[in-house]
């Protein structure tokens, strides 16, 4: 335990990230960089010490960074910027989550309390595996994906990069959800979903395109 963790983004998601980081016991100091709050603001026991834009001023051999931005595209942009500057990137996995053998979790990903990830699943970088979500065996979750709280993905599900799966959704085995797509809250995904669409309901059906490029 020798590192300082700087969390970029002091909103609600940032609070979850700070709490997760504290629970890991890996950091002796945790602080926020945020553009909305005043420097010196306290958020619980954690202080806003600077602006995200000035991250380089805080980078040293004992510091690592975590991007706590819920929007997939914005999170991607910040992570790529940090990586380009070769600063250390944290990966935060809450100790109450259960991670099976042969699971790979990419840099900059958050796994929130109570989540379960089963064997031979690959989780990309910069993902959010939110509260009490389960992802079963042999899944492939692309970079910058957000799986919202209380989702259940069966085995061998593929989720493309920057996709979002809304709170409380269920995905049956062998399904593919395309990149940049949004699955509405409480959906049951029982057939493949193309990329760049919003799909909702049970069974989930596309209701409109969703283009981010
Ligand atoms: C899917 C979603 C993104 C759509 O948002 P939107 O584009 O603003 O869509 P609208 O609210 O205009 O709804 C469009 C239609 O889809 C329906 N719809 C929206 N979300 C739905 C859902 N989750 N399940 C079923 N139908 C849904 C609406 O009832 C509406 O139907 P209508 O045209 O017959 O009236 C949003 O409703 C949603 O489910 N977001 C998930 C949020 C979440 O999980 N957050 C977790 C954060 S950790």
PDB file of C-alpha atoms and ligand atoms in Angstrom:
ATOM      1  CA  UNK A   1       0.000   0.000   0.000  1.00  0.00           C
ATOM      2  CA  UNK A   2       2.050   2.901  -1.231  1.00  0.00           C
ATOM      3  CA  UNK A   3       0.114   4.715  -3.876  1.00  0.00           C
ATOM      4  CA  UNK A   4      -2.054   7.784  -4.180  1.00  0.00           C
ATOM      5  CA  UNK A   5      -5.140   7.347  -6.317  1.00  0.00           C
ATOM      6  CA  UNK A   6      -6.479  10.373  -8.184  1.00  0.00           C
ATOM      7  CA  UNK A   7     -10.060   9.914  -9.329  1.00  0.00           C
ATOM      8  CA  UNK A   8     -11.153  12.047 -12.280  1.00  0.00           C
ATOM      9  CA  UNK A   9     -14.783  12.973 -11.691  1.00  0.00           C
ATOM     10  CA  UNK A  10     -16.325  13.669  -8.294  1.00  0.00           C
ATOM     11  CA  UNK A  11     -19.962  12.964  -9.135  1.00  0.00           C
ATOM     12  CA  UNK A  12     -22.034  10.080  -7.862  1.00  0.00           C
ATOM     13  CA  UNK A  13     -20.057   7.580  -9.898  1.00  0.00           C
ATOM     14  CA  UNK A  14     -16.842   9.068  -8.517  1.00  0.00           C
ATOM     15  CA  UNK A  15     -18.085   8.438  -4.988  1.00  0.00           C
ATOM     16  CA  UNK A  16     -18.664   4.773  -5.849  1.00  0.00           C
ATOM     17  CA  UNK A  17     -15.165   4.580  -7.306  1.00  0.00           C
ATOM     18  CA  UNK A  18     -13.633   6.160  -4.185  1.00  0.00           C
ATOM     19  CA  UNK A  19     -15.521   3.792  -1.920  1.00  0.00           C
ATOM     20  CA  UNK A  20     -14.453   0.815  -4.025  1.00  0.00           C
ATOM     21  CA  UNK A  21     -10.843   1.992  -3.978  1.00  0.00           C
ATOM     22  CA  UNK A  22     -10.929   2.407  -0.200  1.00  0.00           C
ATOM     23  CA  UNK A  23     -12.389  -1.089   0.201  1.00  0.00           C
ATOM     24  CA  UNK A  24      -9.498  -2.602  -1.762  1.00  0.00           C
ATOM     25  CA  UNK A  25      -7.039  -1.321   0.856  1.00  0.00           C
ATOM     26  CA  UNK A  26      -4.512  -0.679  -1.917  1.00  0.00           C
ATOM     27  CA  UNK A  27      -4.242   3.102  -1.613  1.00  0.00           C
ATOM     28  CA  UNK A  28      -2.921   5.180   1.234  1.00  0.00           C
ATOM     29  CA  UNK A  29      -4.414   8.372  -0.177  1.00  0.00           C
ATOM     30  CA  UNK A  30      -7.443   8.948  -2.434  1.00  0.00           C
ATOM     31  CA  UNK A  31      -8.362  12.360  -3.892  1.00  0.00           C
ATOM     32  CA  UNK A  32     -10.509  13.809  -6.669  1.00  0.00           C
ATOM     33  CA  UNK A  33      -9.738  15.900  -9.724  1.00  0.00           C
ATOM     34  CA  UNK A  34     -12.947  17.597 -10.840  1.00  0.00           C
ATOM     35  CA  UNK A  35     -13.986  20.512 -13.060  1.00  0.00           C
ATOM     36  CA  UNK A  36     -17.286  21.368 -11.307  1.00  0.00           C
ATOM     37  CA  UNK A  37     -16.413  21.362  -7.617  1.00  0.00           C
ATOM     38  CA  UNK A  38     -14.230  23.889  -5.823  1.00  0.00           C
ATOM     39  CA  UNK A  39     -10.693  22.853  -5.058  1.00  0.00           C
ATOM     40  CA  UNK A  40     -10.605  22.036  -1.356  1.00  0.00           C
ATOM     41  CA  UNK A  41     -14.179  20.696  -1.311  1.00  0.00           C
ATOM     42  CA  UNK A  42     -14.555  17.612   0.832  1.00  0.00           C
ATOM     43  CA  UNK A  43     -16.640  14.714  -0.427  1.00  0.00           C
ATOM     44  CA  UNK A  44     -16.848  12.537   2.618  1.00  0.00           C
ATOM     45  CA  UNK A  45     -13.252  11.900   3.597  1.00  0.00           C
ATOM     46  CA  UNK A  46     -11.962  12.622   0.075  1.00  0.00           C
ATOM     47  CA  UNK A  47     -10.821  16.073  -1.072  1.00  0.00           C
ATOM     48  CA  UNK A  48     -11.017  17.735  -4.484  1.00  0.00           C
ATOM     49  CA  UNK A  49      -7.370  18.686  -4.994  1.00  0.00           C
ATOM     50  CA  UNK A  50      -7.308  19.886  -8.590  1.00  0.00           C
ATOM     51  CA  UNK A  51      -8.780  19.967 -12.077  1.00  0.00           C
ATOM     52  CA  UNK A  52      -8.746  17.019 -14.483  1.00  0.00           C
ATOM     53  CA  UNK A  53      -6.880  19.169 -17.000  1.00  0.00           C
ATOM     54  CA  UNK A  54      -3.979  19.497 -14.567  1.00  0.00           C
ATOM     55  CA  UNK A  55      -3.588  15.753 -14.013  1.00  0.00           C
ATOM     56  CA  UNK A  56       0.053  15.876 -15.123  1.00  0.00           C
ATOM     57  CA  UNK A  57       0.881  18.037 -12.066  1.00  0.00           C
ATOM     58  CA  UNK A  58      -0.136  15.113  -9.855  1.00  0.00           C
ATOM     59  CA  UNK A  59       1.591  12.334 -11.789  1.00  0.00           C
ATOM     60  CA  UNK A  60       4.604  10.750 -10.178  1.00  0.00           C
ATOM     61  CA  UNK A  61       5.917   7.265  -9.572  1.00  0.00           C
ATOM     62  CA  UNK A  62       3.641   6.818  -6.542  1.00  0.00           C
ATOM     63  CA  UNK A  63       0.387   7.967  -8.132  1.00  0.00           C
ATOM     64  CA  UNK A  64      -2.188   6.235 -10.293  1.00  0.00           C
ATOM     65  CA  UNK A  65      -5.364   7.583 -11.891  1.00  0.00           C
ATOM     66  CA  UNK A  66      -8.901   6.369 -12.387  1.00  0.00           C
ATOM     67  CA  UNK A  67     -11.517   7.876 -14.703  1.00  0.00           C
ATOM     68  CA  UNK A  68     -14.905   8.027 -12.941  1.00  0.00           C
ATOM     69  CA  UNK A  69     -17.068   9.262 -15.800  1.00  0.00           C
ATOM     70  CA  UNK A  70     -20.263   7.362 -16.552  1.00  0.00           C
ATOM     71  CA  UNK A  71     -20.556   8.378 -20.205  1.00  0.00           C
ATOM     72  CA  UNK A  72     -18.745   5.723 -22.226  1.00  0.00           C
ATOM     73  CA  UNK A  73     -17.345   8.065 -24.865  1.00  0.00           C
ATOM     74  CA  UNK A  74     -16.089  10.659 -22.373  1.00  0.00           C
ATOM     75  CA  UNK A  75     -14.542   7.929 -20.233  1.00  0.00           C
ATOM     76  CA  UNK A  76     -12.788   6.547 -23.306  1.00  0.00           C
ATOM     77  CA  UNK A  77     -11.412   9.969 -24.276  1.00  0.00           C
ATOM     78  CA  UNK A  78     -10.003  10.633 -20.814  1.00  0.00           C
ATOM     79  CA  UNK A  79      -8.486   7.184 -20.484  1.00  0.00           C
ATOM     80  CA  UNK A  80      -6.824   7.453 -23.870  1.00  0.00           C
ATOM     81  CA  UNK A  81      -5.471  10.873 -22.933  1.00  0.00           C
ATOM     82  CA  UNK A  82      -4.034   9.572 -19.658  1.00  0.00           C
ATOM     83  CA  UNK A  83      -2.604   6.485 -21.321  1.00  0.00           C
ATOM     84  CA  UNK A  84      -1.008   8.691 -23.983  1.00  0.00           C
ATOM     85  CA  UNK A  85       0.769  10.602 -21.210  1.00  0.00           C
ATOM     86  CA  UNK A  86       1.909   7.260 -19.774  1.00  0.00           C
ATOM     87  CA  UNK A  87       0.521   7.853 -16.301  1.00  0.00           C
ATOM     88  CA  UNK A  88      -0.447   4.828 -14.212  1.00  0.00           C
ATOM     89  CA  UNK A  89      -4.045   3.640 -14.601  1.00  0.00           C
ATOM     90  CA  UNK A  90      -5.790   1.852 -11.727  1.00  0.00           C
ATOM     91  CA  UNK A  91      -8.233  -1.034 -12.048  1.00  0.00           C
ATOM     92  CA  UNK A  92     -10.754  -1.122  -9.189  1.00  0.00           C
ATOM     93  CA  UNK A  93     -12.378  -4.396  -8.138  1.00  0.00           C
ATOM     94  CA  UNK A  94     -14.462  -4.339  -4.966  1.00  0.00           C
ATOM     95  CA  UNK A  95     -13.394  -7.104  -2.555  1.00  0.00           C
ATOM     96  CA  UNK A  96     -16.987  -8.309  -2.199  1.00  0.00           C
ATOM     97  CA  UNK A  97     -17.131  -9.138  -5.891  1.00  0.00           C
ATOM     98  CA  UNK A  98     -16.312 -12.682  -6.937  1.00  0.00           C
ATOM     99  CA  UNK A  99     -13.930 -13.049  -9.848  1.00  0.00           C
ATOM    100  CA  UNK A 100     -13.397 -16.603 -11.099  1.00  0.00           C
ATOM    101  CA  UNK A 101     -10.169 -18.090 -12.390  1.00  0.00           C
ATOM    102  CA  UNK A 102      -9.166 -17.294 -15.957  1.00  0.00           C
ATOM    103  CA  UNK A 103     -10.913 -13.929 -16.021  1.00  0.00           C
ATOM    104  CA  UNK A 104      -9.097 -10.969 -17.539  1.00  0.00           C
ATOM    105  CA  UNK A 105     -10.080  -7.442 -16.511  1.00  0.00           C
ATOM    106  CA  UNK A 106      -8.621  -4.550 -18.503  1.00  0.00           C
ATOM    107  CA  UNK A 107      -6.947  -1.433 -17.123  1.00  0.00           C
ATOM    108  CA  UNK A 108      -9.213   1.357 -15.938  1.00  0.00           C
ATOM    109  CA  UNK A 109     -12.193  -0.931 -15.359  1.00  0.00           C
ATOM    110  CA  UNK A 110     -14.419  -0.728 -12.269  1.00  0.00           C
ATOM    111  CA  UNK A 111     -16.101  -3.804 -10.775  1.00  0.00           C
ATOM    112  CA  UNK A 112     -18.578  -2.615  -8.130  1.00  0.00           C
ATOM    113  CA  UNK A 113     -19.605  -4.418  -4.933  1.00  0.00           C
ATOM    114  CA  UNK A 114     -21.461  -7.687  -5.184  1.00  0.00           C
ATOM    115  CA  UNK A 115     -20.646  -8.450  -8.803  1.00  0.00           C
ATOM    116  CA  UNK A 116     -19.781 -11.931  -9.999  1.00  0.00           C
ATOM    117  CA  UNK A 117     -17.684 -12.670 -13.076  1.00  0.00           C
ATOM    118  CA  UNK A 118     -17.348 -16.308 -14.047  1.00  0.00           C
ATOM    119  CA  UNK A 119     -14.499 -18.169 -15.653  1.00  0.00           C
ATOM    120  CA  UNK A 120     -12.897 -17.461 -19.006  1.00  0.00           C
ATOM    121  CA  UNK A 121     -14.648 -14.115 -19.393  1.00  0.00           C
ATOM    122  CA  UNK A 122     -12.733 -11.180 -20.840  1.00  0.00           C
ATOM    123  CA  UNK A 123     -13.562  -7.653 -19.679  1.00  0.00           C
ATOM    124  CA  UNK A 124     -12.063  -4.814 -21.705  1.00  0.00           C
ATOM    125  CA  UNK A 125     -10.432  -1.640 -20.508  1.00  0.00           C
ATOM    126  CA  UNK A 126     -12.335   1.306 -19.106  1.00  0.00           C
ATOM    127  CA  UNK A 127     -15.484  -0.721 -18.418  1.00  0.00           C
ATOM    128  CA  UNK A 128     -18.021  -0.314 -15.628  1.00  0.00           C
ATOM    129  CA  UNK A 129     -19.354  -3.579 -14.221  1.00  0.00           C
ATOM    130  CA  UNK A 130     -21.867  -1.990 -11.901  1.00  0.00           C
ATOM    131  CA  UNK A 131     -23.383  -3.021  -8.576  1.00  0.00           C
ATOM    132  CA  UNK A 132     -24.440  -6.655  -8.147  1.00  0.00           C
ATOM    133  CA  UNK A 133     -24.176  -7.570 -11.801  1.00  0.00           C
ATOM    134  CA  UNK A 134     -23.319 -11.087 -12.905  1.00  0.00           C
ATOM    135  CA  UNK A 135     -21.441 -11.992 -16.055  1.00  0.00           C
ATOM    136  CA  UNK A 136     -21.180 -15.694 -16.665  1.00  0.00           C
ATOM    137  CA  UNK A 137     -18.538 -17.886 -18.311  1.00  0.00           C
ATOM    138  CA  UNK A 138     -16.846 -17.211 -21.635  1.00  0.00           C
ATOM    139  CA  UNK A 139     -18.272 -13.725 -22.145  1.00  0.00           C
ATOM    140  CA  UNK A 140     -16.431 -11.051 -24.057  1.00  0.00           C
ATOM    141  CA  UNK A 141     -17.054  -7.480 -22.921  1.00  0.00           C
ATOM    142  CA  UNK A 142     -15.464  -4.842 -25.155  1.00  0.00           C
ATOM    143  CA  UNK A 143     -13.618  -1.707 -24.118  1.00  0.00           C
ATOM    144  CA  UNK A 144     -15.541   1.181 -22.481  1.00  0.00           C
ATOM    145  CA  UNK A 145     -18.717  -0.850 -21.953  1.00  0.00           C
ATOM    146  CA  UNK A 146     -21.069  -0.083 -19.047  1.00  0.00           C
ATOM    147  CA  UNK A 147     -23.124  -2.942 -17.626  1.00  0.00           C
ATOM    148  CA  UNK A 148     -25.493  -1.162 -15.213  1.00  0.00           C
ATOM    149  CA  UNK A 149     -26.492  -2.413 -11.740  1.00  0.00           C
ATOM    150  CA  UNK A 150     -28.328  -5.696 -11.374  1.00  0.00           C
ATOM    151  CA  UNK A 151     -27.792  -7.044 -14.876  1.00  0.00           C
ATOM    152  CA  UNK A 152     -27.336 -10.733 -15.561  1.00  0.00           C
ATOM    153  CA  UNK A 153     -25.454 -11.899 -18.612  1.00  0.00           C
ATOM    154  CA  UNK A 154     -25.528 -15.642 -19.301  1.00  0.00           C
ATOM    155  CA  UNK A 155     -22.590 -17.555 -20.742  1.00  0.00           C
ATOM    156  CA  UNK A 156     -20.849 -16.720 -24.013  1.00  0.00           C
ATOM    157  CA  UNK A 157     -22.374 -13.276 -24.426  1.00  0.00           C
ATOM    158  CA  UNK A 158     -20.469 -10.700 -26.471  1.00  0.00           C
ATOM    159  CA  UNK A 159     -20.883  -6.979 -25.869  1.00  0.00           C
ATOM    160  CA  UNK A 160     -19.232  -4.601 -28.340  1.00  0.00           C
ATOM    161  CA  UNK A 161     -17.182  -1.588 -27.350  1.00  0.00           C
ATOM    162  CA  UNK A 162     -18.916   1.434 -25.804  1.00  0.00           C
ATOM    163  CA  UNK A 163     -22.216  -0.409 -25.481  1.00  0.00           C
ATOM    164  CA  UNK A 164     -24.476   0.240 -22.474  1.00  0.00           C
ATOM    165  CA  UNK A 165     -26.732  -2.381 -20.865  1.00  0.00           C
ATOM    166  CA  UNK A 166     -29.399  -0.697 -18.710  1.00  0.00           C
ATOM    167  CA  UNK A 167     -30.165  -1.471 -15.110  1.00  0.00           C
ATOM    168  CA  UNK A 168     -31.734  -4.835 -14.376  1.00  0.00           C
ATOM    169  CA  UNK A 169     -31.414  -6.315 -17.854  1.00  0.00           C
ATOM    170  CA  UNK A 170     -30.986 -10.013 -18.620  1.00  0.00           C
ATOM    171  CA  UNK A 171     -29.166 -11.490 -21.606  1.00  0.00           C
ATOM    172  CA  UNK A 172     -29.588 -15.145 -22.606  1.00  0.00           C
ATOM    173  CA  UNK A 173     -26.596 -17.306 -23.686  1.00  0.00           C
ATOM    174  CA  UNK A 174     -24.681 -16.839 -26.934  1.00  0.00           C
ATOM    175  CA  UNK A 175     -26.089 -13.363 -27.655  1.00  0.00           C
ATOM    176  CA  UNK A 176     -24.144 -10.573 -29.290  1.00  0.00           C
ATOM    177  CA  UNK A 177     -24.834  -6.909 -28.517  1.00  0.00           C
ATOM    178  CA  UNK A 178     -23.179  -4.620 -31.035  1.00  0.00           C
ATOM    179  CA  UNK A 179     -20.808  -1.753 -30.367  1.00  0.00           C
ATOM    180  CA  UNK A 180     -22.257   1.586 -29.212  1.00  0.00           C
ATOM    181  CA  UNK A 181     -25.724   0.132 -28.682  1.00  0.00           C
ATOM    182  CA  UNK A 182     -27.935   0.931 -25.692  1.00  0.00           C
ATOM    183  CA  UNK A 183     -30.125  -1.670 -24.029  1.00  0.00           C
ATOM    184  CA  UNK A 184     -32.975  -0.090 -22.050  1.00  0.00           C
ATOM    185  CA  UNK A 185     -33.518  -0.709 -18.352  1.00  0.00           C
ATOM    186  CA  UNK A 186     -35.149  -4.016 -17.496  1.00  0.00           C
ATOM    187  CA  UNK A 187     -34.785  -5.503 -20.957  1.00  0.00           C
ATOM    188  CA  UNK A 188     -34.640  -9.209 -21.790  1.00  0.00           C
ATOM    189  CA  UNK A 189     -32.191  -9.661 -24.635  1.00  0.00           C
ATOM    190  CA  UNK A 190     -33.148 -12.899 -26.390  1.00  0.00           C
ATOM    191  CA  UNK A 191     -31.763 -12.241 -29.879  1.00  0.00           C
ATOM    192  CA  UNK A 192     -28.684 -10.519 -31.249  1.00  0.00           C
ATOM    193  CA  UNK A 193     -28.740  -6.710 -31.185  1.00  0.00           C
ATOM    194  CA  UNK A 194     -26.950  -4.806 -33.955  1.00  0.00           C
ATOM    195  CA  UNK A 195     -24.461  -2.064 -33.222  1.00  0.00           C
ATOM    196  CA  UNK A 196     -25.519   1.600 -32.993  1.00  0.00           C
ATOM    197  CA  UNK A 197     -29.121   1.050 -31.917  1.00  0.00           C
ATOM    198  CA  UNK A 198     -31.262   1.654 -28.842  1.00  0.00           C
ATOM    199  CA  UNK A 199     -33.164  -1.537 -27.997  1.00  0.00           C
ATOM    200  CA  UNK A 200     -35.727  -1.920 -25.208  1.00  0.00           C
ATOM    201  CA  UNK A 201     -38.249  -4.305 -23.752  1.00  0.00           C
ATOM    202  CA  UNK A 202     -38.856  -7.997 -23.287  1.00  0.00           C
ATOM    203  CA  UNK A 203     -37.853  -9.270 -25.723  1.00  0.00           C
ATOM    204  CA  UNK A 204     -35.559  -6.352 -26.537  1.00  0.00           C
ATOM    205  CA  UNK A 205     -36.254  -4.758 -29.922  1.00  0.00           C
ATOM    206  CA  UNK A 206     -34.495  -1.809 -31.552  1.00  0.00           C
ATOM    207  CA  UNK A 207     -36.501   1.437 -31.347  1.00  0.00           C
ATOM    208  CA  UNK A 208     -34.071   3.853 -32.981  1.00  0.00           C
ATOM    209  CA  UNK A 209     -30.491   4.238 -34.205  1.00  0.00           C
ATOM    210  CA  UNK A 210     -27.785   5.492 -31.865  1.00  0.00           C
ATOM    211  CA  UNK A 211     -24.750   6.838 -33.694  1.00  0.00           C
ATOM    212  CA  UNK A 212     -21.709   8.058 -31.779  1.00  0.00           C
ATOM    213  CA  UNK A 213     -19.075   8.234 -34.571  1.00  0.00           C
TER     214      UNK A 213
HETATM  215  C1  LIG B   1     -33.627   3.075 -23.275  1.00  0.00           C
HETATM  216  C2  LIG B   1     -33.494   4.512 -22.835  1.00  0.00           C
HETATM  217  C3  LIG B   1     -32.024   4.962 -22.957  1.00  0.00           C
HETATM  218  C4  LIG B   1     -34.339   5.307 -23.820  1.00  0.00           C
HETATM  219  O1  LIG B   1     -34.300   6.650 -23.496  1.00  0.00           O
HETATM  220  P1  LIG B   1     -34.949   7.705 -24.528  1.00  0.00           P
HETATM  221  O2  LIG B   1     -34.241   7.636 -25.824  1.00  0.00           O
HETATM  222  O3  LIG B   1     -34.992   9.027 -23.818  1.00  0.00           O
HETATM  223  O4  LIG B   1     -36.375   7.113 -24.826  1.00  0.00           O
HETATM  224  P2  LIG B   1     -37.808   7.637 -24.395  1.00  0.00           P
HETATM  225  O5  LIG B   1     -37.875   7.833 -22.902  1.00  0.00           O
HETATM  226  O6  LIG B   1     -38.155   8.784 -25.272  1.00  0.00           O
HETATM  227  O7  LIG B   1     -38.724   6.387 -24.754  1.00  0.00           O
HETATM  228  C5  LIG B   1     -38.942   5.989 -26.097  1.00  0.00           C
HETATM  229  C6  LIG B   1     -39.940   4.837 -26.081  1.00  0.00           C
HETATM  230  O8  LIG B   1     -39.278   3.682 -25.542  1.00  0.00           O
HETATM  231  C7  LIG B   1     -39.954   3.238 -24.356  1.00  0.00           C
HETATM  232  N1  LIG B   1     -38.910   2.852 -23.395  1.00  0.00           N
HETATM  233  C8  LIG B   1     -37.901   3.616 -22.932  1.00  0.00           C
HETATM  234  N2  LIG B   1     -37.123   2.899 -22.103  1.00  0.00           N
HETATM  235  C9  LIG B   1     -37.687   1.683 -22.017  1.00  0.00           C
HETATM  236  C10 LIG B   1     -37.344   0.518 -21.311  1.00  0.00           C
HETATM  237  N3  LIG B   1     -36.267   0.488 -20.527  1.00  0.00           N
HETATM  238  N4  LIG B   1     -38.115  -0.575 -21.457  1.00  0.00           N
HETATM  239  C11 LIG B   1     -39.214  -0.549 -22.267  1.00  0.00           C
HETATM  240  N5  LIG B   1     -39.582   0.541 -22.977  1.00  0.00           N
HETATM  241  C12 LIG B   1     -38.826   1.638 -22.847  1.00  0.00           C
HETATM  242  C13 LIG B   1     -40.754   4.442 -23.886  1.00  0.00           C
HETATM  243  O9  LIG B   1     -41.848   4.029 -23.110  1.00  0.00           O
HETATM  244  C14 LIG B   1     -41.141   5.076 -25.185  1.00  0.00           C
HETATM  245  O10 LIG B   1     -42.206   4.355 -25.745  1.00  0.00           O
HETATM  246  P3  LIG B   1     -43.374   5.089 -26.597  1.00  0.00           P
HETATM  247  O11 LIG B   1     -42.687   5.683 -27.779  1.00  0.00           O
HETATM  248  O12 LIG B   1     -44.314   3.974 -26.925  1.00  0.00           O
HETATM  249  O13 LIG B   1     -43.950   6.132 -25.685  1.00  0.00           O
HETATM  250  C15 LIG B   1     -33.924   4.734 -21.355  1.00  0.00           C
HETATM  251  O14 LIG B   1     -35.346   4.711 -21.238  1.00  0.00           O
HETATM  252  C16 LIG B   1     -33.369   3.686 -20.427  1.00  0.00           C
HETATM  253  O15 LIG B   1     -33.938   2.608 -20.215  1.00  0.00           O
HETATM  254  N6  LIG B   1     -32.185   3.995 -19.854  1.00  0.00           N
HETATM  255  C17 LIG B   1     -31.491   3.107 -18.939  1.00  0.00           C
HETATM  256  C18 LIG B   1     -30.940   3.925 -17.794  1.00  0.00           C
HETATM  257  C19 LIG B   1     -30.151   3.079 -16.817  1.00  0.00           C
HETATM  258  O16 LIG B   1     -30.213   1.869 -16.775  1.00  0.00           O
HETATM  259  N7  LIG B   1     -29.329   3.752 -16.043  1.00  0.00           N
HETATM  260  C20 LIG B   1     -28.471   3.091 -15.085  1.00  0.00           C
HETATM  261  C21 LIG B   1     -27.360   4.032 -14.672  1.00  0.00           C
HETATM  262  S1  LIG B   1     -26.231   3.272 -13.578  1.00  0.00           S
END
